[in-house]
PDB file of C-alpha atoms in Angstrom:
ATOM      1  CA  MET A1222      -4.486 -16.443 -49.797  1.00 45.00           C
ATOM      2  CA  THR A1223      -4.427 -20.203 -49.506  1.00 50.00           C
ATOM      3  CA  LEU A1224      -2.923 -21.581 -46.348  1.00 49.00           C
ATOM      4  CA  THR A1225      -0.933 -24.768 -46.614  1.00 50.00           C
ATOM      5  CA  PRO A1226      -1.733 -27.209 -43.799  1.00 49.00           C
ATOM      6  CA  VAL A1227       1.157 -27.575 -41.435  1.00 44.00           C
ATOM      7  CA  GLU A1228       2.256 -31.147 -40.795  1.00 46.00           C
ATOM      8  CA  PRO A1229       2.356 -31.988 -37.075  1.00 43.00           C
ATOM      9  CA  LEU A1230       5.816 -32.281 -35.641  1.00 41.00           C
ATOM     10  CA  PRO A1231       6.944 -35.892 -35.296  1.00 47.00           C
ATOM     11  CA  GLU A1232       6.745 -37.322 -31.825  1.00 68.00           C
ATOM     12  CA  ARG A1233      10.127 -37.228 -30.184  1.00 88.00           C
ATOM     13  CA  GLU A1234      11.787 -40.576 -29.577  1.00 93.00           C
ATOM     14  CA  VAL A1235      15.085 -41.755 -28.206  1.00 97.00           C
ATOM     15  CA  ARG A1236      16.492 -45.128 -29.257  1.00 97.00           C
ATOM     16  CA  VAL A1237      19.164 -46.763 -27.112  1.00 98.00           C
ATOM     17  CA  ARG A1238      21.036 -50.022 -27.703  1.00 98.00           C
ATOM     18  CA  ALA A1239      22.519 -52.042 -24.833  1.00 98.00           C
ATOM     19  CA  PRO A1240      24.510 -55.284 -25.014  1.00 98.00           C
ATOM     20  CA  GLY A1241      24.099 -58.579 -23.255  1.00 97.00           C
ATOM     21  CA  LYS A1242      26.882 -59.973 -21.104  1.00 97.00           C
ATOM     22  CA  ILE A1243      28.647 -63.143 -20.179  1.00 96.00           C
ATOM     23  CA  ASN A1244      30.508 -63.900 -16.973  1.00 97.00           C
ATOM     24  CA  LEU A1245      33.994 -65.023 -17.904  1.00 98.00           C
ATOM     25  CA  SER A1246      34.369 -65.959 -14.265  1.00 96.00           C
ATOM     26  CA  LEU A1247      31.717 -66.084 -11.564  1.00 95.00           C
ATOM     27  CA  ARG A1248      32.774 -66.898  -8.014  1.00 93.00           C
ATOM     28  CA  VAL A1249      30.065 -67.012  -5.373  1.00 91.00           C
ATOM     29  CA  GLY A1250      30.372 -66.735  -1.608  1.00 88.00           C
ATOM     30  CA  ALA A1251      28.003 -68.185   0.975  1.00 85.00           C
ATOM     31  CA  ARG A1252      24.638 -66.480   1.336  1.00 85.00           C
ATOM     32  CA  GLU A1253      24.711 -63.687   3.898  1.00 84.00           C
ATOM     33  CA  GLU A1254      22.074 -62.628   6.413  1.00 81.00           C
ATOM     34  CA  ASP A1255      20.472 -60.203   3.953  1.00 80.00           C
ATOM     35  CA  GLY A1256      19.834 -63.119   1.573  1.00 78.00           C
ATOM     36  CA  TYR A1257      22.405 -62.048  -1.012  1.00 82.00           C
ATOM     37  CA  HIS A1258      25.573 -63.827  -2.083  1.00 86.00           C
ATOM     38  CA  PRO A1259      28.850 -61.890  -2.284  1.00 88.00           C
ATOM     39  CA  LEU A1260      30.354 -62.226  -5.747  1.00 90.00           C
ATOM     40  CA  SER A1261      33.606 -61.835  -7.558  1.00 92.00           C
ATOM     41  CA  THR A1262      32.995 -61.852 -11.292  1.00 95.00           C
ATOM     42  CA  VAL A1263      34.554 -60.794 -14.560  1.00 97.00           C
ATOM     43  CA  PHE A1264      31.969 -59.427 -16.990  1.00 97.00           C
ATOM     44  CA  GLN A1265      32.330 -59.073 -20.729  1.00 98.00           C
ATOM     45  CA  ALA A1266      29.781 -57.215 -22.869  1.00 98.00           C
ATOM     46  CA  VAL A1267      29.101 -58.990 -26.179  1.00 98.00           C
ATOM     47  CA  SER A1268      27.490 -57.987 -29.463  1.00 98.00           C
ATOM     48  CA  VAL A1269      24.006 -59.353 -28.774  1.00 97.00           C
ATOM     49  CA  PHE A1270      21.753 -56.360 -28.206  1.00 97.00           C
ATOM     50  CA  GLU A1271      18.533 -55.064 -26.738  1.00 97.00           C
ATOM     51  CA  GLU A1272      17.043 -51.872 -28.169  1.00 97.00           C
ATOM     52  CA  VAL A1273      14.747 -49.594 -26.193  1.00 98.00           C
ATOM     53  CA  VAL A1274      12.748 -46.780 -27.793  1.00 98.00           C
ATOM     54  CA  ALA A1275      11.449 -44.138 -25.373  1.00 97.00           C
ATOM     55  CA  THR A1276       8.657 -41.742 -26.405  1.00 97.00           C
ATOM     56  CA  PRO A1277       6.685 -39.191 -24.371  1.00 96.00           C
ATOM     57  CA  SER A1278       3.479 -40.484 -22.810  1.00 95.00           C
ATOM     58  CA  SER A1279       0.961 -39.479 -20.191  1.00 94.00           C
ATOM     59  CA  ASP A1280       1.696 -42.707 -18.303  1.00 95.00           C
ATOM     60  CA  ARG A1281       4.678 -44.999 -17.847  1.00 96.00           C
ATOM     61  CA  THR A1282       4.010 -47.988 -20.062  1.00 96.00           C
ATOM     62  CA  LEU A1283       5.911 -50.692 -21.900  1.00 96.00           C
ATOM     63  CA  SER A1284       5.563 -52.912 -24.965  1.00 97.00           C
ATOM     64  CA  VAL A1285       7.799 -55.709 -26.219  1.00 97.00           C
ATOM     65  CA  ALA A1286       8.691 -57.190 -29.608  1.00 95.00           C
ATOM     66  CA  GLY A1287      11.147 -59.817 -30.753  1.00 92.00           C
ATOM     67  CA  VAL A1288      11.978 -63.405 -29.870  1.00 87.00           C
ATOM     68  CA  GLN A1289      10.237 -64.590 -26.673  1.00 89.00           C
ATOM     69  CA  ALA A1290       8.424 -61.258 -26.339  1.00 91.00           C
ATOM     70  CA  ASP A1291       5.347 -63.122 -25.090  1.00 91.00           C
ATOM     71  CA  VAL A1292       7.118 -64.187 -21.869  1.00 90.00           C
ATOM     72  CA  VAL A1293       8.417 -60.720 -20.952  1.00 94.00           C
ATOM     73  CA  PRO A1294       6.302 -58.922 -18.311  1.00 92.00           C
ATOM     74  CA  THR A1295       4.947 -55.505 -19.264  1.00 92.00           C
ATOM     75  CA  ASP A1296       3.871 -54.386 -15.792  1.00 92.00           C
ATOM     76  CA  GLY A1297       5.821 -52.826 -12.937  1.00 90.00           C
ATOM     77  CA  THR A1298       7.800 -56.025 -12.400  1.00 92.00           C
ATOM     78  CA  ASN A1299       9.725 -55.320 -15.627  1.00 96.00           C
ATOM     79  CA  LEU A1300      13.206 -54.088 -14.753  1.00 96.00           C
ATOM     80  CA  ALA A1301      13.082 -51.358 -17.418  1.00 97.00           C
ATOM     81  CA  LEU A1302       9.995 -49.781 -15.841  1.00 97.00           C
ATOM     82  CA  ARG A1303      11.626 -50.136 -12.450  1.00 97.00           C
ATOM     83  CA  ALA A1304      14.609 -48.209 -13.823  1.00 97.00           C
ATOM     84  CA  VAL A1305      12.285 -45.430 -15.010  1.00 97.00           C
ATOM     85  CA  GLU A1306      10.756 -45.113 -11.541  1.00 97.00           C
ATOM     86  CA  VAL A1307      14.164 -45.009  -9.844  1.00 97.00           C
ATOM     87  CA  LEU A1308      15.477 -42.371 -12.259  1.00 97.00           C
ATOM     88  CA  ALA A1309      12.326 -40.249 -12.010  1.00 96.00           C
ATOM     89  CA  GLY A1310      12.469 -40.343  -8.228  1.00 96.00           C
ATOM     90  CA  HIS A1311      16.135 -39.389  -8.227  1.00 95.00           C
ATOM     91  CA  VAL A1312      15.758 -36.345 -10.476  1.00 95.00           C
ATOM     92  CA  GLY A1313      12.237 -35.342  -9.418  1.00 94.00           C
ATOM     93  CA  VAL A1314      10.541 -35.864 -12.790  1.00 93.00           C
ATOM     94  CA  ASP A1315       6.780 -36.470 -13.017  1.00 93.00           C
ATOM     95  CA  GLU A1316       6.651 -37.076 -16.772  1.00 93.00           C
ATOM     96  CA  GLY A1317       5.421 -40.280 -18.301  1.00 95.00           C
ATOM     97  CA  VAL A1318       7.163 -42.353 -20.951  1.00 97.00           C
ATOM     98  CA  HIS A1319       6.389 -45.287 -23.189  1.00 97.00           C
ATOM     99  CA  LEU A1320       9.177 -47.822 -23.580  1.00 98.00           C
ATOM    100  CA  HIS A1321       9.228 -50.214 -26.517  1.00 97.00           C
ATOM    101  CA  LEU A1322      11.679 -53.101 -26.047  1.00 97.00           C
ATOM    102  CA  GLU A1323      13.101 -54.949 -29.033  1.00 97.00           C
ATOM    103  CA  LYS A1324      14.528 -58.192 -27.679  1.00 96.00           C
ATOM    104  CA  GLY A1325      17.774 -59.632 -28.961  1.00 95.00           C
ATOM    105  CA  VAL A1326      19.305 -61.082 -25.788  1.00 95.00           C
ATOM    106  CA  PRO A1327      17.869 -64.431 -24.630  1.00 92.00           C
ATOM    107  CA  VAL A1328      15.136 -64.139 -21.993  1.00 90.00           C
ATOM    108  CA  ALA A1329      16.067 -65.707 -18.624  1.00 85.00           C
ATOM    109  CA  GLY A1330      19.205 -66.989 -20.325  1.00 89.00           C
ATOM    110  CA  GLY A1331      21.969 -65.821 -18.019  1.00 90.00           C
ATOM    111  CA  MET A1332      23.011 -62.974 -20.351  1.00 95.00           C
ATOM    112  CA  ALA A1333      21.252 -60.136 -18.496  1.00 94.00           C
ATOM    113  CA  GLY A1334      18.709 -59.158 -21.131  1.00 94.00           C
ATOM    114  CA  GLY A1335      16.452 -57.591 -18.520  1.00 95.00           C
ATOM    115  CA  SER A1336      19.356 -55.651 -17.046  1.00 96.00           C
ATOM    116  CA  ALA A1337      20.299 -54.456 -20.539  1.00 97.00           C
ATOM    117  CA  ASP A1338      16.735 -53.171 -20.949  1.00 98.00           C
ATOM    118  CA  ALA A1339      17.013 -51.346 -17.625  1.00 98.00           C
ATOM    119  CA  ALA A1340      20.363 -49.791 -18.578  1.00 98.00           C
ATOM    120  CA  ALA A1341      18.946 -48.689 -21.929  1.00 98.00           C
ATOM    121  CA  ALA A1342      15.825 -47.284 -20.249  1.00 98.00           C
ATOM    122  CA  LEU A1343      17.937 -45.210 -17.845  1.00 98.00           C
ATOM    123  CA  LEU A1344      19.958 -43.694 -20.662  1.00 97.00           C
ATOM    124  CA  ALA A1345      16.911 -43.199 -22.911  1.00 97.00           C
ATOM    125  CA  CYS A1346      14.904 -41.381 -20.237  1.00 97.00           C
ATOM    126  CA  ASP A1347      17.906 -39.335 -19.170  1.00 96.00           C
ATOM    127  CA  THR A1348      18.141 -38.170 -22.795  1.00 96.00           C
ATOM    128  CA  LEU A1349      14.374 -37.747 -23.321  1.00 96.00           C
ATOM    129  CA  TRP A1350      13.921 -35.748 -20.132  1.00 95.00           C
ATOM    130  CA  ALA A1351      17.197 -33.823 -20.582  1.00 94.00           C
ATOM    131  CA  THR A1352      18.187 -34.506 -16.989  1.00 93.00           C
ATOM    132  CA  GLY A1353      21.878 -34.014 -17.837  1.00 90.00           C
ATOM    133  CA  LEU A1354      23.257 -36.766 -15.615  1.00 95.00           C
ATOM    134  CA  SER A1355      26.776 -38.006 -16.226  1.00 94.00           C
ATOM    135  CA  ARG A1356      27.462 -41.639 -17.081  1.00 92.00           C
ATOM    136  CA  ALA A1357      29.006 -42.074 -13.615  1.00 93.00           C
ATOM    137  CA  GLU A1358      25.810 -40.748 -11.995  1.00 96.00           C
ATOM    138  CA  LEU A1359      23.663 -43.074 -14.106  1.00 96.00           C
ATOM    139  CA  ILE A1360      25.840 -46.034 -13.102  1.00 95.00           C
ATOM    140  CA  GLU A1361      25.365 -45.115  -9.445  1.00 95.00           C
ATOM    141  CA  ILE A1362      21.581 -44.948  -9.931  1.00 96.00           C
ATOM    142  CA  ALA A1363      21.671 -48.261 -11.836  1.00 97.00           C
ATOM    143  CA  ALA A1364      22.968 -50.056  -8.744  1.00 95.00           C
ATOM    144  CA  HIS A1365      19.587 -49.373  -7.117  1.00 95.00           C
ATOM    145  CA  VAL A1366      17.793 -51.102 -10.005  1.00 96.00           C
ATOM    146  CA  GLY A1367      19.681 -54.401 -10.291  1.00 92.00           C
ATOM    147  CA  ALA A1368      23.116 -55.888  -9.728  1.00 91.00           C
ATOM    148  CA  ASP A1369      23.978 -56.299 -13.448  1.00 94.00           C
ATOM    149  CA  VAL A1370      22.543 -52.955 -14.611  1.00 97.00           C
ATOM    150  CA  PRO A1371      25.641 -50.829 -13.827  1.00 97.00           C
ATOM    151  CA  PHE A1372      27.834 -53.061 -15.975  1.00 97.00           C
ATOM    152  CA  LEU A1373      25.475 -52.855 -18.967  1.00 97.00           C
ATOM    153  CA  LEU A1374      25.858 -49.079 -18.814  1.00 97.00           C
ATOM    154  CA  MET A1375      29.654 -49.390 -18.551  1.00 97.00           C
ATOM    155  CA  GLY A1376      30.186 -52.232 -21.031  1.00 97.00           C
ATOM    156  CA  HIS A1377      33.534 -53.545 -22.302  1.00 98.00           C
ATOM    157  CA  THR A1378      35.126 -55.835 -19.646  1.00 98.00           C
ATOM    158  CA  ALA A1379      35.072 -55.244 -15.907  1.00 97.00           C
ATOM    159  CA  VAL A1380      35.600 -56.931 -12.575  1.00 96.00           C
ATOM    160  CA  GLY A1381      32.492 -56.903 -10.388  1.00 94.00           C
ATOM    161  CA  GLN A1382      32.503 -57.233  -6.599  1.00 91.00           C
ATOM    162  CA  GLY A1383      29.795 -57.068  -3.938  1.00 88.00           C
ATOM    163  CA  ARG A1384      26.627 -58.178  -5.686  1.00 83.00           C
ATOM    164  CA  GLY A1385      28.430 -57.574  -8.967  1.00 81.00           C
ATOM    165  CA  HIS A1386      27.623 -53.861  -8.947  1.00 85.00           C
ATOM    166  CA  LEU A1387      30.985 -52.564  -7.674  1.00 89.00           C
ATOM    167  CA  LEU A1388      32.919 -52.284 -10.924  1.00 95.00           C
ATOM    168  CA  THR A1389      36.556 -51.901 -11.930  1.00 95.00           C
ATOM    169  CA  PRO A1390      37.346 -51.693 -15.667  1.00 96.00           C
ATOM    170  CA  ALA A1391      39.618 -54.502 -16.870  1.00 96.00           C
ATOM    171  CA  LEU A1392      42.370 -54.105 -19.437  1.00 93.00           C
ATOM    172  CA  THR A1393      41.857 -56.257 -22.506  1.00 96.00           C
ATOM    173  CA  ARG A1394      43.507 -56.596 -25.883  1.00 96.00           C
ATOM    174  CA  GLY A1395      41.777 -57.555 -29.122  1.00 94.00           C
ATOM    175  CA  ASP A1396      38.422 -59.234 -29.663  1.00 97.00           C
ATOM    176  CA  PHE A1397      37.092 -62.562 -28.470  1.00 98.00           C
ATOM    177  CA  HIS A1398      34.583 -64.550 -30.512  1.00 98.00           C
ATOM    178  CA  TRP A1399      31.709 -66.591 -29.109  1.00 98.00           C
ATOM    179  CA  ALA A1400      28.969 -69.000 -30.116  1.00 98.00           C
ATOM    180  CA  PHE A1401      25.896 -69.370 -27.911  1.00 98.00           C
ATOM    181  CA  ALA A1402      23.520 -72.304 -27.582  1.00 98.00           C
ATOM    182  CA  VAL A1403      20.241 -70.700 -26.498  1.00 96.00           C
ATOM    183  CA  GLN A1404      17.347 -72.531 -24.863  1.00 94.00           C
ATOM    184  CA  ASP A1405      13.833 -71.111 -24.972  1.00 90.00           C
ATOM    185  CA  ARG A1406      13.238 -72.682 -21.574  1.00 87.00           C
ATOM    186  CA  GLY A1407      14.603 -70.246 -19.020  1.00 82.00           C
ATOM    187  CA  LEU A1408      16.216 -70.863 -15.674  1.00 88.00           C
ATOM    188  CA  SER A1409      15.205 -68.810 -12.667  1.00 89.00           C
ATOM    189  CA  THR A1410      18.225 -67.068 -11.175  1.00 88.00           C
ATOM    190  CA  SER A1411      16.787 -67.422  -7.673  1.00 90.00           C
ATOM    191  CA  ASP A1412      16.228 -71.160  -8.217  1.00 94.00           C
ATOM    192  CA  VAL A1413      19.831 -71.597  -9.353  1.00 93.00           C
ATOM    193  CA  TYR A1414      21.170 -69.774  -6.290  1.00 91.00           C
ATOM    194  CA  THR A1415      18.914 -71.864  -4.026  1.00 92.00           C
ATOM    195  CA  ARG A1416      20.225 -75.059  -5.600  1.00 94.00           C
ATOM    196  CA  PHE A1417      23.774 -73.716  -5.282  1.00 92.00           C
ATOM    197  CA  ASP A1418      23.198 -73.264  -1.545  1.00 91.00           C
ATOM    198  CA  GLU A1419      21.814 -76.775  -1.262  1.00 91.00           C
ATOM    199  CA  LEU A1420      24.816 -78.259  -3.052  1.00 90.00           C
ATOM    200  CA  HIS A1421      27.668 -76.534  -1.253  1.00 81.00           C
ATOM    201  CA  GLY A1422      26.745 -73.058  -0.036  1.00 63.00           C
ATOM    202  CA  GLY A1423      29.802 -71.250  -1.386  1.00 58.00           C
ATOM    203  CA  VAL A1424      33.109 -70.411   0.197  1.00 61.00           C
ATOM    204  CA  PRO A1425      33.001 -68.600   3.563  1.00 61.00           C
ATOM    205  CA  GLY A1426      33.079 -64.829   3.165  1.00 62.00           C
ATOM    206  CA  PRO A1427      33.388 -62.812  -0.044  1.00 64.00           C
ATOM    207  CA  PRO A1428      35.519 -64.392  -2.792  1.00 73.00           C
ATOM    208  CA  ASP A1429      38.611 -62.262  -3.419  1.00 71.00           C
ATOM    209  CA  GLY A1430      39.147 -63.022  -7.103  1.00 71.00           C
ATOM    210  CA  GLN A1431      42.741 -64.208  -6.647  1.00 82.00           C
ATOM    211  CA  ASP A1432      41.917 -67.380  -8.582  1.00 88.00           C
ATOM    212  CA  ASP A1433      41.181 -65.209 -11.614  1.00 94.00           C
ATOM    213  CA  VAL A1434      44.737 -63.895 -12.014  1.00 95.00           C
ATOM    214  CA  PRO A1435      45.393 -66.223 -15.020  1.00 96.00           C
ATOM    215  CA  LEU A1436      42.155 -65.036 -16.609  1.00 97.00           C
ATOM    216  CA  MET A1437      43.115 -61.381 -16.205  1.00 97.00           C
ATOM    217  CA  HIS A1438      46.542 -62.090 -17.719  1.00 97.00           C
ATOM    218  CA  ALA A1439      44.821 -63.782 -20.690  1.00 98.00           C
ATOM    219  CA  LEU A1440      42.610 -60.736 -21.253  1.00 98.00           C
ATOM    220  CA  ARG A1441      45.531 -58.331 -21.136  1.00 97.00           C
ATOM    221  CA  ALA A1442      47.484 -60.493 -23.565  1.00 98.00           C
ATOM    222  CA  GLY A1443      44.519 -60.963 -25.891  1.00 97.00           C
ATOM    223  CA  ASP A1444      45.118 -64.722 -25.694  1.00 98.00           C
ATOM    224  CA  PRO A1445      41.899 -66.679 -26.394  1.00 98.00           C
ATOM    225  CA  HIS A1446      43.527 -70.052 -25.677  1.00 98.00           C
ATOM    226  CA  ALA A1447      44.545 -68.948 -22.168  1.00 98.00           C
ATOM    227  CA  LEU A1448      41.166 -67.306 -21.622  1.00 98.00           C
ATOM    228  CA  GLY A1449      39.354 -70.496 -22.593  1.00 98.00           C
ATOM    229  CA  ALA A1450      41.353 -72.463 -20.045  1.00 98.00           C
ATOM    230  CA  ALA A1451      40.535 -69.924 -17.317  1.00 98.00           C
ATOM    231  CA  LEU A1452      36.733 -69.673 -17.746  1.00 98.00           C
ATOM    232  CA  HIS A1453      34.924 -70.468 -14.484  1.00 97.00           C
ATOM    233  CA  ASN A1454      31.379 -70.494 -13.110  1.00 96.00           C
ATOM    234  CA  ASP A1455      30.528 -71.537  -9.539  1.00 93.00           C
ATOM    235  CA  LEU A1456      26.832 -71.723 -10.521  1.00 94.00           C
ATOM    236  CA  GLN A1457      27.356 -74.174 -13.375  1.00 96.00           C
ATOM    237  CA  MET A1458      26.904 -77.287 -11.244  1.00 95.00           C
ATOM    238  CA  ALA A1459      23.621 -75.957  -9.858  1.00 95.00           C
ATOM    239  CA  SER A1460      22.375 -75.056 -13.344  1.00 96.00           C
ATOM    240  CA  LEU A1461      23.242 -78.523 -14.635  1.00 96.00           C
ATOM    241  CA  ASP A1462      21.532 -80.119 -11.653  1.00 96.00           C
ATOM    242  CA  LEU A1463      18.323 -78.210 -12.431  1.00 96.00           C
ATOM    243  CA  ASP A1464      18.623 -78.737 -16.190  1.00 96.00           C
ATOM    244  CA  PRO A1465      20.702 -81.857 -16.928  1.00 96.00           C
ATOM    245  CA  MET A1466      20.176 -81.437 -20.692  1.00 96.00           C
ATOM    246  CA  LEU A1467      22.672 -78.554 -20.607  1.00 96.00           C
ATOM    247  CA  ALA A1468      25.412 -81.193 -20.575  1.00 97.00           C
ATOM    248  CA  GLU A1469      24.652 -81.797 -24.258  1.00 98.00           C
ATOM    249  CA  PRO A1470      25.624 -78.369 -25.694  1.00 98.00           C
ATOM    250  CA  LEU A1471      28.630 -78.292 -23.370  1.00 98.00           C
ATOM    251  CA  ALA A1472      29.824 -81.597 -24.841  1.00 98.00           C
ATOM    252  CA  VAL A1473      29.065 -80.576 -28.428  1.00 98.00           C
ATOM    253  CA  ALA A1474      31.139 -77.395 -28.068  1.00 98.00           C
ATOM    254  CA  GLU A1475      34.074 -79.308 -26.607  1.00 97.00           C
ATOM    255  CA  ASP A1476      33.913 -81.878 -29.414  1.00 98.00           C
ATOM    256  CA  ALA A1477      33.843 -79.038 -31.976  1.00 98.00           C
ATOM    257  CA  GLY A1478      37.101 -77.633 -30.627  1.00 98.00           C
ATOM    258  CA  ALA A1479      35.922 -74.743 -28.463  1.00 98.00           C
ATOM    259  CA  LEU A1480      38.799 -73.159 -26.550  1.00 98.00           C
ATOM    260  CA  GLY A1481      36.522 -73.055 -23.509  1.00 98.00           C
ATOM    261  CA  VAL A1482      32.846 -73.605 -22.834  1.00 98.00           C
ATOM    262  CA  ILE A1483      30.747 -72.440 -19.909  1.00 97.00           C
ATOM    263  CA  VAL A1484      27.188 -71.920 -18.769  1.00 97.00           C
ATOM    264  CA  SER A1485      26.579 -68.175 -18.951  1.00 94.00           C
ATOM    265  CA  GLY A1486      25.708 -66.788 -15.520  1.00 93.00           C
ATOM    266  CA  SER A1487      22.810 -68.737 -14.056  1.00 92.00           C
ATOM    267  CA  GLY A1488      22.066 -70.311 -17.449  1.00 90.00           C
ATOM    268  CA  PRO A1489      20.713 -71.941 -19.458  1.00 94.00           C
ATOM    269  CA  THR A1490      22.639 -70.292 -22.326  1.00 96.00           C
ATOM    270  CA  VAL A1491      25.911 -72.079 -23.058  1.00 97.00           C
ATOM    271  CA  ALA A1492      28.811 -69.908 -24.263  1.00 98.00           C
ATOM    272  CA  ALA A1493      31.616 -71.402 -26.346  1.00 98.00           C
ATOM    273  CA  LEU A1494      34.833 -69.467 -26.960  1.00 98.00           C
ATOM    274  CA  ALA A1495      36.160 -69.715 -30.502  1.00 98.00           C
ATOM    275  CA  ARG A1496      39.590 -69.286 -32.086  1.00 97.00           C
ATOM    276  CA  SER A1497      38.221 -66.764 -34.587  1.00 97.00           C
ATOM    277  CA  ARG A1498      35.029 -65.371 -36.064  1.00 97.00           C
ATOM    278  CA  GLN A1499      34.998 -68.210 -38.596  1.00 98.00           C
ATOM    279  CA  HIS A1500      35.445 -70.794 -35.858  1.00 98.00           C
ATOM    280  CA  ALA A1501      32.514 -69.247 -33.952  1.00 98.00           C
ATOM    281  CA  LEU A1502      30.355 -69.880 -37.019  1.00 98.00           C
ATOM    282  CA  ALA A1503      31.583 -73.485 -37.083  1.00 98.00           C
ATOM    283  CA  LEU A1504      30.696 -73.920 -33.407  1.00 98.00           C
ATOM    284  CA  ALA A1505      27.247 -72.465 -34.081  1.00 98.00           C
ATOM    285  CA  ALA A1506      26.792 -74.914 -36.962  1.00 98.00           C
ATOM    286  CA  ALA A1507      27.730 -77.782 -34.629  1.00 98.00           C
ATOM    287  CA  PHE A1508      25.103 -76.647 -32.110  1.00 98.00           C
ATOM    288  CA  THR A1509      22.496 -76.492 -34.872  1.00 98.00           C
ATOM    289  CA  ALA A1510      23.400 -79.823 -36.468  1.00 98.00           C
ATOM    290  CA  SER A1511      23.278 -81.666 -33.145  1.00 97.00           C
ATOM    291  CA  GLY A1512      19.889 -80.214 -32.194  1.00 97.00           C
ATOM    292  CA  VAL A1513      21.037 -79.193 -28.703  1.00 97.00           C
ATOM    293  CA  ALA A1514      19.796 -75.600 -28.902  1.00 97.00           C
ATOM    294  CA  ASP A1515      16.511 -73.898 -29.683  1.00 95.00           C
ATOM    295  CA  ARG A1516      18.449 -70.995 -31.209  1.00 95.00           C
ATOM    296  CA  VAL A1517      22.084 -70.258 -31.949  1.00 97.00           C
ATOM    297  CA  LEU A1518      23.865 -66.907 -31.802  1.00 97.00           C
ATOM    298  CA  THR A1519      27.382 -65.719 -32.539  1.00 98.00           C
ATOM    299  CA  ALA A1520      28.929 -62.570 -31.119  1.00 98.00           C
ATOM    300  CA  SER A1521      32.189 -60.881 -30.268  1.00 98.00           C
ATOM    301  CA  GLY A1522      33.373 -58.901 -27.298  1.00 96.00           C
ATOM    302  CA  PRO A1523      34.147 -56.714 -25.625  1.00 98.00           C
ATOM    303  CA  VAL A1524      31.716 -54.034 -26.837  1.00 98.00           C
ATOM    304  CA  ALA A1525      30.588 -50.719 -25.406  1.00 97.00           C
ATOM    305  CA  GLY A1526      27.773 -50.381 -22.895  1.00 97.00           C
ATOM    306  CA  ALA A1527      24.393 -48.715 -23.507  1.00 97.00           C
ATOM    307  CA  ARG A1528      24.547 -46.040 -26.210  1.00 97.00           C
ATOM    308  CA  VAL A1529      22.076 -43.634 -27.777  1.00 96.00           C
ATOM    309  CA  VAL A1530      21.484 -44.772 -31.374  1.00 94.00           C
ATOM    310  CA  SER A1531      19.153 -41.941 -32.380  1.00 83.00           C
ATOM    311  CA  SER A1532      17.382 -39.020 -30.741  1.00 77.00           C
ATOM    312  CA  ASP A1533      14.738 -37.179 -32.795  1.00 74.00           C
TER     313      ASP A1533
END
């Protein structure tokens, strides 16, 4: 009898996609004794994505592909590997894993690409290791990894308090369309906060978010014109001070009829709110034609948080 060779089983892999974010509003209090700034922010997840593929491994390792992959650390300083360590410690797992990151969110661009990787890594390893944690439990663990990581698991639109990790879902209606002027030069978040402190130090005590009532009304009404008028970022002045060239994409977007334009988070990505998907393409074309961006993206929001795309 002739035996037919048996093909080896394919290596199991879990692929997870997580979105980037923008801060529709970011209000920053004065730095506290622990070195952190209390925040009141309104997050929106947008359709610019990171993908993380997790496969079994004897060690815990990481590789990166995509735009700006060469500037992403692959050692223990990477937030995705940090997320793996936090999850493994929480559930008592000793297994290794290899993470492969496929970058789509700008690196050091104020859109939380690293936090999206960490959120995706948490969900991917939870699935790979069959730990059975609920989404609420993963969000709680995510707060120990980084301030933006819980929101990238939650997605959609949410109000963030504390360091941004205390989340309350926000009611929204319809979709909002964006064009992004991306710079390959990053801005260090810590440098932006330091410059913010030097410029004015923030309001005393935690911001309460009362100034964002018009913004919340605009979201509930699905009114992009009102939302554009309500966009706010306390860090924008500090980002512009560190990178004065950011004034150029801000001006281009305004001249092209953006409903609102803002530096995303700590920058340097500039986000322009459009009237429609077609208008977002027109804003992107204006960024490109004027030469004020290294890359241009368009996206819509809100979108869901980290999700398993495939699990073999």
